[in-house]
PDB file of C-alpha atoms and ligand atoms in Angstrom:
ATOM      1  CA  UNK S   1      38.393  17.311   4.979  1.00 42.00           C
ATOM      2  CA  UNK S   2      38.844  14.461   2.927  1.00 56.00           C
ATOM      3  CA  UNK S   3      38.785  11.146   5.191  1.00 76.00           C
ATOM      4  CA  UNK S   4      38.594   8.410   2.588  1.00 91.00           C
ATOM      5  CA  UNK S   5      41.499   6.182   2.685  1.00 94.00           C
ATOM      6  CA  UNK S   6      44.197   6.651  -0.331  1.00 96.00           C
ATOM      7  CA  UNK S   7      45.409   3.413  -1.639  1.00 97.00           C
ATOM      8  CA  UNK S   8      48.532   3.207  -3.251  1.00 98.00           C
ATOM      9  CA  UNK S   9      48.435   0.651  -6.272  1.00 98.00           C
ATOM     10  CA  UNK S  10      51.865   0.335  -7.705  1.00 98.00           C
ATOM     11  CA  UNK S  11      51.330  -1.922 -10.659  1.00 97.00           C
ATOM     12  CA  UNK S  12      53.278  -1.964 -13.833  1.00 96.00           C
ATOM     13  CA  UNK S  13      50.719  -4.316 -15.499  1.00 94.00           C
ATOM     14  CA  UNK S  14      48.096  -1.594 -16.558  1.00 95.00           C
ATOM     15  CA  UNK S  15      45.197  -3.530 -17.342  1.00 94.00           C
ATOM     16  CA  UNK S  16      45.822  -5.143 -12.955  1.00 94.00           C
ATOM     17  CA  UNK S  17      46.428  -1.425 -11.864  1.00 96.00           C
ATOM     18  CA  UNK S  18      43.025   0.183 -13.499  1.00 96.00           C
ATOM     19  CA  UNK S  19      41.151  -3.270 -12.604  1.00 94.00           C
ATOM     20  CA  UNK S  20      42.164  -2.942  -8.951  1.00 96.00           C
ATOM     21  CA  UNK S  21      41.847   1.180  -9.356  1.00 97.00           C
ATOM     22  CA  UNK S  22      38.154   0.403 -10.479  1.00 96.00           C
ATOM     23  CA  UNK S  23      37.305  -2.069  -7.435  1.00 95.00           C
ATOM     24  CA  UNK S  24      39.024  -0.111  -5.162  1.00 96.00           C
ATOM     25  CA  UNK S  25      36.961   3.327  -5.912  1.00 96.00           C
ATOM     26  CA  UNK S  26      33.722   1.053  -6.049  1.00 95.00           C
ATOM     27  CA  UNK S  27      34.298   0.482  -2.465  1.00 94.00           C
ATOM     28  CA  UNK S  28      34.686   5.095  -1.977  1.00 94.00           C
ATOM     29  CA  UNK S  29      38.632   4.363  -1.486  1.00 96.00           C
ATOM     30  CA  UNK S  30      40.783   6.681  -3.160  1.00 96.00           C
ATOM     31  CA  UNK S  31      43.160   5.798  -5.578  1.00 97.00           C
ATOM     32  CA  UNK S  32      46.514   6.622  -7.090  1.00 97.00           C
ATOM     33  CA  UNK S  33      48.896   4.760  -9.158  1.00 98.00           C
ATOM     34  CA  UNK S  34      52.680   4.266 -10.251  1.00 98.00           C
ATOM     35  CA  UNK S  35      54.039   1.718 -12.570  1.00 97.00           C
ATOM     36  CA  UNK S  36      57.785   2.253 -11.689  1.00 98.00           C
ATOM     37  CA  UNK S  37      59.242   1.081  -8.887  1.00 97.00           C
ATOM     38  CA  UNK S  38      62.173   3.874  -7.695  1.00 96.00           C
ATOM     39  CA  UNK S  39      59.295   6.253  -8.349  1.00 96.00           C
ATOM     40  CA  UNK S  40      56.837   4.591  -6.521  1.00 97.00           C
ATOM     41  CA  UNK S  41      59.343   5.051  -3.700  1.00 94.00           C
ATOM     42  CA  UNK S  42      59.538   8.753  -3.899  1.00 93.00           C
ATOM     43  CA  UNK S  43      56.187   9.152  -4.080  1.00 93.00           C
ATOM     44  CA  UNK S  44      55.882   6.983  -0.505  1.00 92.00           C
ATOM     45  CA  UNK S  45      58.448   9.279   1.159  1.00 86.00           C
ATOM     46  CA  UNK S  46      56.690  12.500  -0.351  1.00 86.00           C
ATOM     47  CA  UNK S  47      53.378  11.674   0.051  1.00 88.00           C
ATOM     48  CA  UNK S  48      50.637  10.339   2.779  1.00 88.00           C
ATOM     49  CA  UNK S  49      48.603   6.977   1.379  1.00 94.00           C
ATOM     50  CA  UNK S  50      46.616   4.728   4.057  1.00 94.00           C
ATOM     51  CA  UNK S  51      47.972   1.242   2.345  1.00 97.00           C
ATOM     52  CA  UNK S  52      49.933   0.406  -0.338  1.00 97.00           C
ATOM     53  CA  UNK S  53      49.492  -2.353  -2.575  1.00 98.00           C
ATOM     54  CA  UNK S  54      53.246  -2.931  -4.092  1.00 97.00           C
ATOM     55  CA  UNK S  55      53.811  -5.603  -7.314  1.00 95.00           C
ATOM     56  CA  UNK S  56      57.454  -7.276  -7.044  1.00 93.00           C
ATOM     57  CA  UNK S  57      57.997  -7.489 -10.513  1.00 92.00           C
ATOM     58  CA  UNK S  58      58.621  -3.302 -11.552  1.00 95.00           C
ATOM     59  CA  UNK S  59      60.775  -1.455 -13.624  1.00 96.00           C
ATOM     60  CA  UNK S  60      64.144   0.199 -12.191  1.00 96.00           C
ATOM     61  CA  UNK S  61      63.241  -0.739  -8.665  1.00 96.00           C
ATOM     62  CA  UNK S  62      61.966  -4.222  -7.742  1.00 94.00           C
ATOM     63  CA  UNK S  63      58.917  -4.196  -5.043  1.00 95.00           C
ATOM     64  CA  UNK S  64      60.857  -5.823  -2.436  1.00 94.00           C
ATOM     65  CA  UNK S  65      63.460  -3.252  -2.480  1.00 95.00           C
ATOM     66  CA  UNK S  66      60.652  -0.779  -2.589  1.00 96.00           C
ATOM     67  CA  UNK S  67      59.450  -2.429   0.835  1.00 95.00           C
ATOM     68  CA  UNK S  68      62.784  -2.704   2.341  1.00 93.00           C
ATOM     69  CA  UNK S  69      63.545   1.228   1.974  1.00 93.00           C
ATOM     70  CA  UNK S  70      60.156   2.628   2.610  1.00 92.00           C
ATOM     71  CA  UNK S  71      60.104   0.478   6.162  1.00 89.00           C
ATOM     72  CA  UNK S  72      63.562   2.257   6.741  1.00 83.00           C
ATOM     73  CA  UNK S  73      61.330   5.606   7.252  1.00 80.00           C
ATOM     74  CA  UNK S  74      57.853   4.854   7.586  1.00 83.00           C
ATOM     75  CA  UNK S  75      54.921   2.108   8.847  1.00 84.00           C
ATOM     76  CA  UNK S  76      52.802   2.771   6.054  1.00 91.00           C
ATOM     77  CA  UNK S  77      50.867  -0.747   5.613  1.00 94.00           C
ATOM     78  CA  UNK S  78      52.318  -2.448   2.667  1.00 96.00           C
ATOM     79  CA  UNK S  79      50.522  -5.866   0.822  1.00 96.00           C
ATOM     80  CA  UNK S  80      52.688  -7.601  -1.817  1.00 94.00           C
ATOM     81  CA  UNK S  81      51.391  -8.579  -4.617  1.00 93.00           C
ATOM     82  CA  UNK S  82      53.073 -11.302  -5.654  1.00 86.00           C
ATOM     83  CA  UNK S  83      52.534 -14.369  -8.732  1.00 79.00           C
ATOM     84  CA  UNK S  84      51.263 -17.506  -8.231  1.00 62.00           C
ATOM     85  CA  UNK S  85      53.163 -19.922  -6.072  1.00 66.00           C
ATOM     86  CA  UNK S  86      56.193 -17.617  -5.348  1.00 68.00           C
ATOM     87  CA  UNK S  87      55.873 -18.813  -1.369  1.00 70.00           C
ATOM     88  CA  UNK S  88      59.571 -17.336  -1.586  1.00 75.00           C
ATOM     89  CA  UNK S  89      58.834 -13.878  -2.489  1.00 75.00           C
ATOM     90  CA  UNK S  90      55.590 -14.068  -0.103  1.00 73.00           C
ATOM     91  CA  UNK S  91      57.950 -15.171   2.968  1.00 75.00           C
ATOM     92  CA  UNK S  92      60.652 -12.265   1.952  1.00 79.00           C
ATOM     93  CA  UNK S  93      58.040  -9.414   1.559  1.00 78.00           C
ATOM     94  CA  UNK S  94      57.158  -9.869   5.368  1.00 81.00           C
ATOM     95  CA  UNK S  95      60.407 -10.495   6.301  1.00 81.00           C
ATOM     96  CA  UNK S  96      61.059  -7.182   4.602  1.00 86.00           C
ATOM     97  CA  UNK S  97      57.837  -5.660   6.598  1.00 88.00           C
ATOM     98  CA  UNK S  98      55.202  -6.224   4.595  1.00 92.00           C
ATOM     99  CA  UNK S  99      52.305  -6.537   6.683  1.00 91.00           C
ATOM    100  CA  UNK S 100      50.246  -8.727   4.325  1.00 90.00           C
ATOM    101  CA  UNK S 101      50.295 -10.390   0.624  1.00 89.00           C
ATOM    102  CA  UNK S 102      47.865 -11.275  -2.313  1.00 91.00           C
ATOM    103  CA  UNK S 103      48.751 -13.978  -4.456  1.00 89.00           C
ATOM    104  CA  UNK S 104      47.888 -12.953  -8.046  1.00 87.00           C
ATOM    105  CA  UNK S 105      45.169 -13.744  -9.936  1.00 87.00           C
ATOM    106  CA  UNK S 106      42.839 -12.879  -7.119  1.00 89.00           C
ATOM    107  CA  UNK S 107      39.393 -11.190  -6.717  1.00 89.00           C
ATOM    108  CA  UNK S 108      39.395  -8.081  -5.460  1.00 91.00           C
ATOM    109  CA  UNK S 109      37.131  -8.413  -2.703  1.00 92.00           C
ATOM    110  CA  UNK S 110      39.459 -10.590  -0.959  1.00 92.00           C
ATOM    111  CA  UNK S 111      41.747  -7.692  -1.264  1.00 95.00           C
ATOM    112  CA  UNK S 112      39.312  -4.879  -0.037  1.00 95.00           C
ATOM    113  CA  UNK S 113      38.395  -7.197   3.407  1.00 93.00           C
ATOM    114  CA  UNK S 114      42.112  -6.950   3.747  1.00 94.00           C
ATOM    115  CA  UNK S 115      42.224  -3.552   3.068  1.00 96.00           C
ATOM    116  CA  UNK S 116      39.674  -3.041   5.571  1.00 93.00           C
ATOM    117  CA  UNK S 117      41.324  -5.277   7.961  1.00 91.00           C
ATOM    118  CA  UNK S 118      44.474  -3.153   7.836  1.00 91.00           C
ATOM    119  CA  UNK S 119      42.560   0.089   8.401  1.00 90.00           C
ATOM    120  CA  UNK S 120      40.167  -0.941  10.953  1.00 85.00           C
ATOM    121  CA  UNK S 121      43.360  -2.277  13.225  1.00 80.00           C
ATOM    122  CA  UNK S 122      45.100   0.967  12.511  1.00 76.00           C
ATOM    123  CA  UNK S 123      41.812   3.277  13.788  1.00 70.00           C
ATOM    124  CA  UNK S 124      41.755   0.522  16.736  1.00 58.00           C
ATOM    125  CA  UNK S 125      38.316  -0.448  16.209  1.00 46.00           C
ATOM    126  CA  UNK S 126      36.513  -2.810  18.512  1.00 47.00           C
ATOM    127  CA  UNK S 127      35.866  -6.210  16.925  1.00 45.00           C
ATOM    128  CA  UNK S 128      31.920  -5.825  17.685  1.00 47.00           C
ATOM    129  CA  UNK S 129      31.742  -2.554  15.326  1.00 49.00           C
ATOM    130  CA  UNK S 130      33.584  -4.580  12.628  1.00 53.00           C
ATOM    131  CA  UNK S 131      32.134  -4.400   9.599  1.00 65.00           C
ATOM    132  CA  UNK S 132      29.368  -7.094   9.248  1.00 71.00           C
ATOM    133  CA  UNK S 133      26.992  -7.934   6.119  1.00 74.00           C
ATOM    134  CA  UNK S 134      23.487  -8.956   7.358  1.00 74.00           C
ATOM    135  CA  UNK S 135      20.771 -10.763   4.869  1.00 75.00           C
ATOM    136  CA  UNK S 136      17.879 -12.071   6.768  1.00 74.00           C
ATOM    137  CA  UNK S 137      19.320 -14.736   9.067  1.00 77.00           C
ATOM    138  CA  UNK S 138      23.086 -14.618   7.147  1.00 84.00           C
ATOM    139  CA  UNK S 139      25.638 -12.601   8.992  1.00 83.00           C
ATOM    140  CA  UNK S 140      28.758 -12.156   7.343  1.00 86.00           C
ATOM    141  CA  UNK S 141      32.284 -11.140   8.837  1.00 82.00           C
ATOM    142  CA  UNK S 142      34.499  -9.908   6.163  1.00 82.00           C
ATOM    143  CA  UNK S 143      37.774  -9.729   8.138  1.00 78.00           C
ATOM    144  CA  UNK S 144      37.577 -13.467   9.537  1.00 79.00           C
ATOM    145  CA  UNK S 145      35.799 -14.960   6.588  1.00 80.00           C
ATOM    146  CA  UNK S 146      33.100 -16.215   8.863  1.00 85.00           C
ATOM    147  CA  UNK S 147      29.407 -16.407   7.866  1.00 89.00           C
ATOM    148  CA  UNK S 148      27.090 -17.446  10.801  1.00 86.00           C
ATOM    149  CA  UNK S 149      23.186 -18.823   9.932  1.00 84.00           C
ATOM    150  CA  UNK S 150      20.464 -18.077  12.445  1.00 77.00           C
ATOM    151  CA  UNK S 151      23.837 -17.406  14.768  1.00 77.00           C
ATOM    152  CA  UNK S 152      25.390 -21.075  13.892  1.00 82.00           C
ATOM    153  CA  UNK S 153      28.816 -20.783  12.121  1.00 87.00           C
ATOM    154  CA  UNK S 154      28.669 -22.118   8.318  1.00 91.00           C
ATOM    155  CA  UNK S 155      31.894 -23.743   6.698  1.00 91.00           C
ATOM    156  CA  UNK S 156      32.301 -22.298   3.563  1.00 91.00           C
ATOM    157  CA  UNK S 157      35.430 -22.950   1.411  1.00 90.00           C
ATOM    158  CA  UNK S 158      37.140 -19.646   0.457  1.00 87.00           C
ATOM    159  CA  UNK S 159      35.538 -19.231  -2.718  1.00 91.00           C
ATOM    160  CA  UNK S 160      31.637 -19.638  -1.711  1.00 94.00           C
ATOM    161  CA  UNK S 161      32.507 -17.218   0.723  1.00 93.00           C
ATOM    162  CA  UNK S 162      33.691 -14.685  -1.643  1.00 92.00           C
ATOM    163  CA  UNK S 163      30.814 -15.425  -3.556  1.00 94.00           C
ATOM    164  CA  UNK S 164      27.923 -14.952  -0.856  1.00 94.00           C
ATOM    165  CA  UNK S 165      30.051 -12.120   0.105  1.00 92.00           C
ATOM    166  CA  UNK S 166      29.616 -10.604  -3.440  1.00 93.00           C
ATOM    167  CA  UNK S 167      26.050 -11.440  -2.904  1.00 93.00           C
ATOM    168  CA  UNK S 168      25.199 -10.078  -0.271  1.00 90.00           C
ATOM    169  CA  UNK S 169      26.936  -7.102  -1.389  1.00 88.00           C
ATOM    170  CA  UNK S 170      24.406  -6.443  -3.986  1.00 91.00           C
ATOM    171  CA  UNK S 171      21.337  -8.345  -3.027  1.00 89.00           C
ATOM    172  CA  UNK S 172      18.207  -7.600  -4.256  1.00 90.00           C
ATOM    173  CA  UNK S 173      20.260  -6.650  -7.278  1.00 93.00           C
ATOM    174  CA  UNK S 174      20.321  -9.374 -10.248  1.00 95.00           C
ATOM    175  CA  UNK S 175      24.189 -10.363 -11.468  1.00 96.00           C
ATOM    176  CA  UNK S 176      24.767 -12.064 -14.231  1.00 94.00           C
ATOM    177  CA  UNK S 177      27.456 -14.947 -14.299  1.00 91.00           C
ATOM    178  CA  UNK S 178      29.876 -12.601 -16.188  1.00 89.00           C
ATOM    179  CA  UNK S 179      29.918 -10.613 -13.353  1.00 91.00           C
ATOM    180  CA  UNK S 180      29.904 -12.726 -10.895  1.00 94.00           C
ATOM    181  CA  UNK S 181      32.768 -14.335 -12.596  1.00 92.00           C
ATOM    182  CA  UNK S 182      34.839 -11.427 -12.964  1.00 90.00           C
ATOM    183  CA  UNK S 183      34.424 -10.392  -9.382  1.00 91.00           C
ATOM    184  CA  UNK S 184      34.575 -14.147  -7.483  1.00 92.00           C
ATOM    185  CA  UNK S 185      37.017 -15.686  -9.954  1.00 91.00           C
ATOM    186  CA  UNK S 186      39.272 -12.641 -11.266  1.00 86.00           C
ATOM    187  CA  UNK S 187      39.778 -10.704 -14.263  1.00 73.00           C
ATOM    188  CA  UNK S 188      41.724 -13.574 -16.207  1.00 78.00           C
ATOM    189  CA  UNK S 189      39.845 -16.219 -15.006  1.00 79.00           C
ATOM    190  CA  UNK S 190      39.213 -18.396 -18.163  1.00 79.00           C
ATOM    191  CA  UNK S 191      36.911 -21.718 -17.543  1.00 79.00           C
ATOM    192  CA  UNK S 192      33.651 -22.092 -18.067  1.00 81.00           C
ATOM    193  CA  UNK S 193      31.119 -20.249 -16.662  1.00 78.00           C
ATOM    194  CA  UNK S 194      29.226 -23.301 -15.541  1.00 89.00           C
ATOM    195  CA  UNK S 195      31.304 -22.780 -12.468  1.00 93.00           C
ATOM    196  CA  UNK S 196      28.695 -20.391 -11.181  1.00 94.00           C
ATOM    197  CA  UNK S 197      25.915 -22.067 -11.265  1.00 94.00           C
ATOM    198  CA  UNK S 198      28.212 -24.829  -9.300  1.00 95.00           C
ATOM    199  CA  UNK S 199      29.251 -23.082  -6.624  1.00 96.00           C
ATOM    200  CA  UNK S 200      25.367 -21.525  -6.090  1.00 96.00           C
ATOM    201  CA  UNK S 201      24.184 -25.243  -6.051  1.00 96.00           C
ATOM    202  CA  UNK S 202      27.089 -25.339  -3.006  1.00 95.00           C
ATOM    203  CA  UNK S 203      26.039 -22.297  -1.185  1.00 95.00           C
ATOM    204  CA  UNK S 204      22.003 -23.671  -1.770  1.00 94.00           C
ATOM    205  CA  UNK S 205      23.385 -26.560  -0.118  1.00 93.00           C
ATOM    206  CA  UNK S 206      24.676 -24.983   3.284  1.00 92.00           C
ATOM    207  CA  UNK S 207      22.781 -21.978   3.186  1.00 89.00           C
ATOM    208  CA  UNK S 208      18.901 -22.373   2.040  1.00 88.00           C
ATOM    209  CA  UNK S 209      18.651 -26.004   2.036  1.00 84.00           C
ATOM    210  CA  UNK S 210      20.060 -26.787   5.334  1.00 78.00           C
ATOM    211  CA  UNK S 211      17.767 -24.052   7.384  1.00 76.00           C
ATOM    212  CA  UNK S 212      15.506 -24.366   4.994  1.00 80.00           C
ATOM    213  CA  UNK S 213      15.113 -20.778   3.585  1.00 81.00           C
ATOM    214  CA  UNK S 214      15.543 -19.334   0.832  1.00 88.00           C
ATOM    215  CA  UNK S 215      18.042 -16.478  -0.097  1.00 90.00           C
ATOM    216  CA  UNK S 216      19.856 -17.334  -3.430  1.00 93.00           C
ATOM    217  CA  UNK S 217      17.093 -17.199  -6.638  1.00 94.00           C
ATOM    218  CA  UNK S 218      17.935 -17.696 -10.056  1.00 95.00           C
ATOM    219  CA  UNK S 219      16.455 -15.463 -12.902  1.00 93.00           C
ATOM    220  CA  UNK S 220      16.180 -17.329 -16.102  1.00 91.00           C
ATOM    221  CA  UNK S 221      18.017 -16.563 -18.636  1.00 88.00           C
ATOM    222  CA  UNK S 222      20.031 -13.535 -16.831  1.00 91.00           C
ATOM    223  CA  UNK S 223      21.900 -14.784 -13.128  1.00 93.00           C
ATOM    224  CA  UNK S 224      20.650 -14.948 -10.035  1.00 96.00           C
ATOM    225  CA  UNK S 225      19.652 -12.413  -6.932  1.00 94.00           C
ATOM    226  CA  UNK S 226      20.194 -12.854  -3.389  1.00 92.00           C
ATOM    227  CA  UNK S 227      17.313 -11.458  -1.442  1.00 88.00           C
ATOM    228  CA  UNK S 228      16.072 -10.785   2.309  1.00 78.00           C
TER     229      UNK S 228
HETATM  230 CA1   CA U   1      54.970  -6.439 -12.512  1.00 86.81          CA
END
């Protein structure tokens, strides 16, 4: 038996679809995709997928009437995708059902805590078996965006949390600030990459400095590592 959850990406832009399709089978998901929207549809009815992710913007069949039909016969969990700004077609999508929304560009971890947020309410999971990221005294909580230090909450603004979270993710492995980049900022995320090394001087700040440890380590000339 195959138990992996099947996400649904329909995407028309192709170089979104394979980018989330890549960080979505990273994390052992399983994937499919559809670019049009009236077939994205009959695929829904035909077919069994854990979560959809659904675009607006699609040929022959916009993504909101996508939402509006598929809720008609099913409670598969839908998350818009929509553009920047459009608080509009955020509010309509749940109005129309959708349980959830991503506001494009975004990094696709904060779509796969989602994800797992979804699926871990649907299996009725116990928030003390959520799933939890622990790195020597740092315990991140992916679903509430909450990182604790020695057990004392830690405010972090939404990005240095995606970014320890993409840290912690891989420690003891070196990234280097194109990766980091591509997987804290998103995949058309065009400044400089100085921004890195800004936001590690922010997490240094609240994280090593202030308990005085040290987690975050740079290696010249490459990125940095976080380690145990
Ligand atoms: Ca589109």
């Amino acid at each position: 038996m195959n138990d992996k959850p099947k996400i649904f990406i329909v995407e028309d832009e192709k170089h979104i679809a394979r980018f989330l399709q890549l960080a979505l089978e990273k994390e052992g998901f399983r994937t499919a995709t559809e670019s049009n929207g009236r077939r994205a549809y009959e695929k829904i009815v035909q077919d069994h997928y854990d979560v959809v992710l659904l675009d607006i913007m699609l040929p022959e069949m916009d993504g909101m009437e996508v939402c509006k039909l598929v809720r008609e016969i099913s409670d598969v969990p839908i998350i818009m995708l929509t553009a920047r700004d459009e608080v509009k077609d955020q509010v309509s999508g749940l109005n129309l059902g959708a349980n959830d929304y991503m506001t494009k560009p975004f990094a696709s971890e904060v779509l796969i805590a989602k994800i797992r947020g979804i699926l871990s309410r649907r299996d009725n999971i116990p928030r003390e078996e959520e799933k939890r990221f622990i790195t020597g005294s740092v315990m991140l909580y992916p679903e509430r965006y909450e990182v604790k230090v020695g057990g004392e909450p830690v405010e972090l603004t939404h990005r240095e949390y995606e970014l320890l979270q993409y840290l912690v993710e891989n420690k003891n492995r070196v990234l280097n600030r194109d990766q980091i980049l591509q997987q804290v900022w998103g995949y058309d995320y065009t400044g400089d990459t100085n921004v890195v090394d800004v936001y590690i001087s922010y997490l240094r700040t609240k994280i090593d400095y202030k308990y005085n440890e040290r987690h975050i380590h740079t290696i010249r000339g490459v990125g940095y590592v976080l380690k145990d």
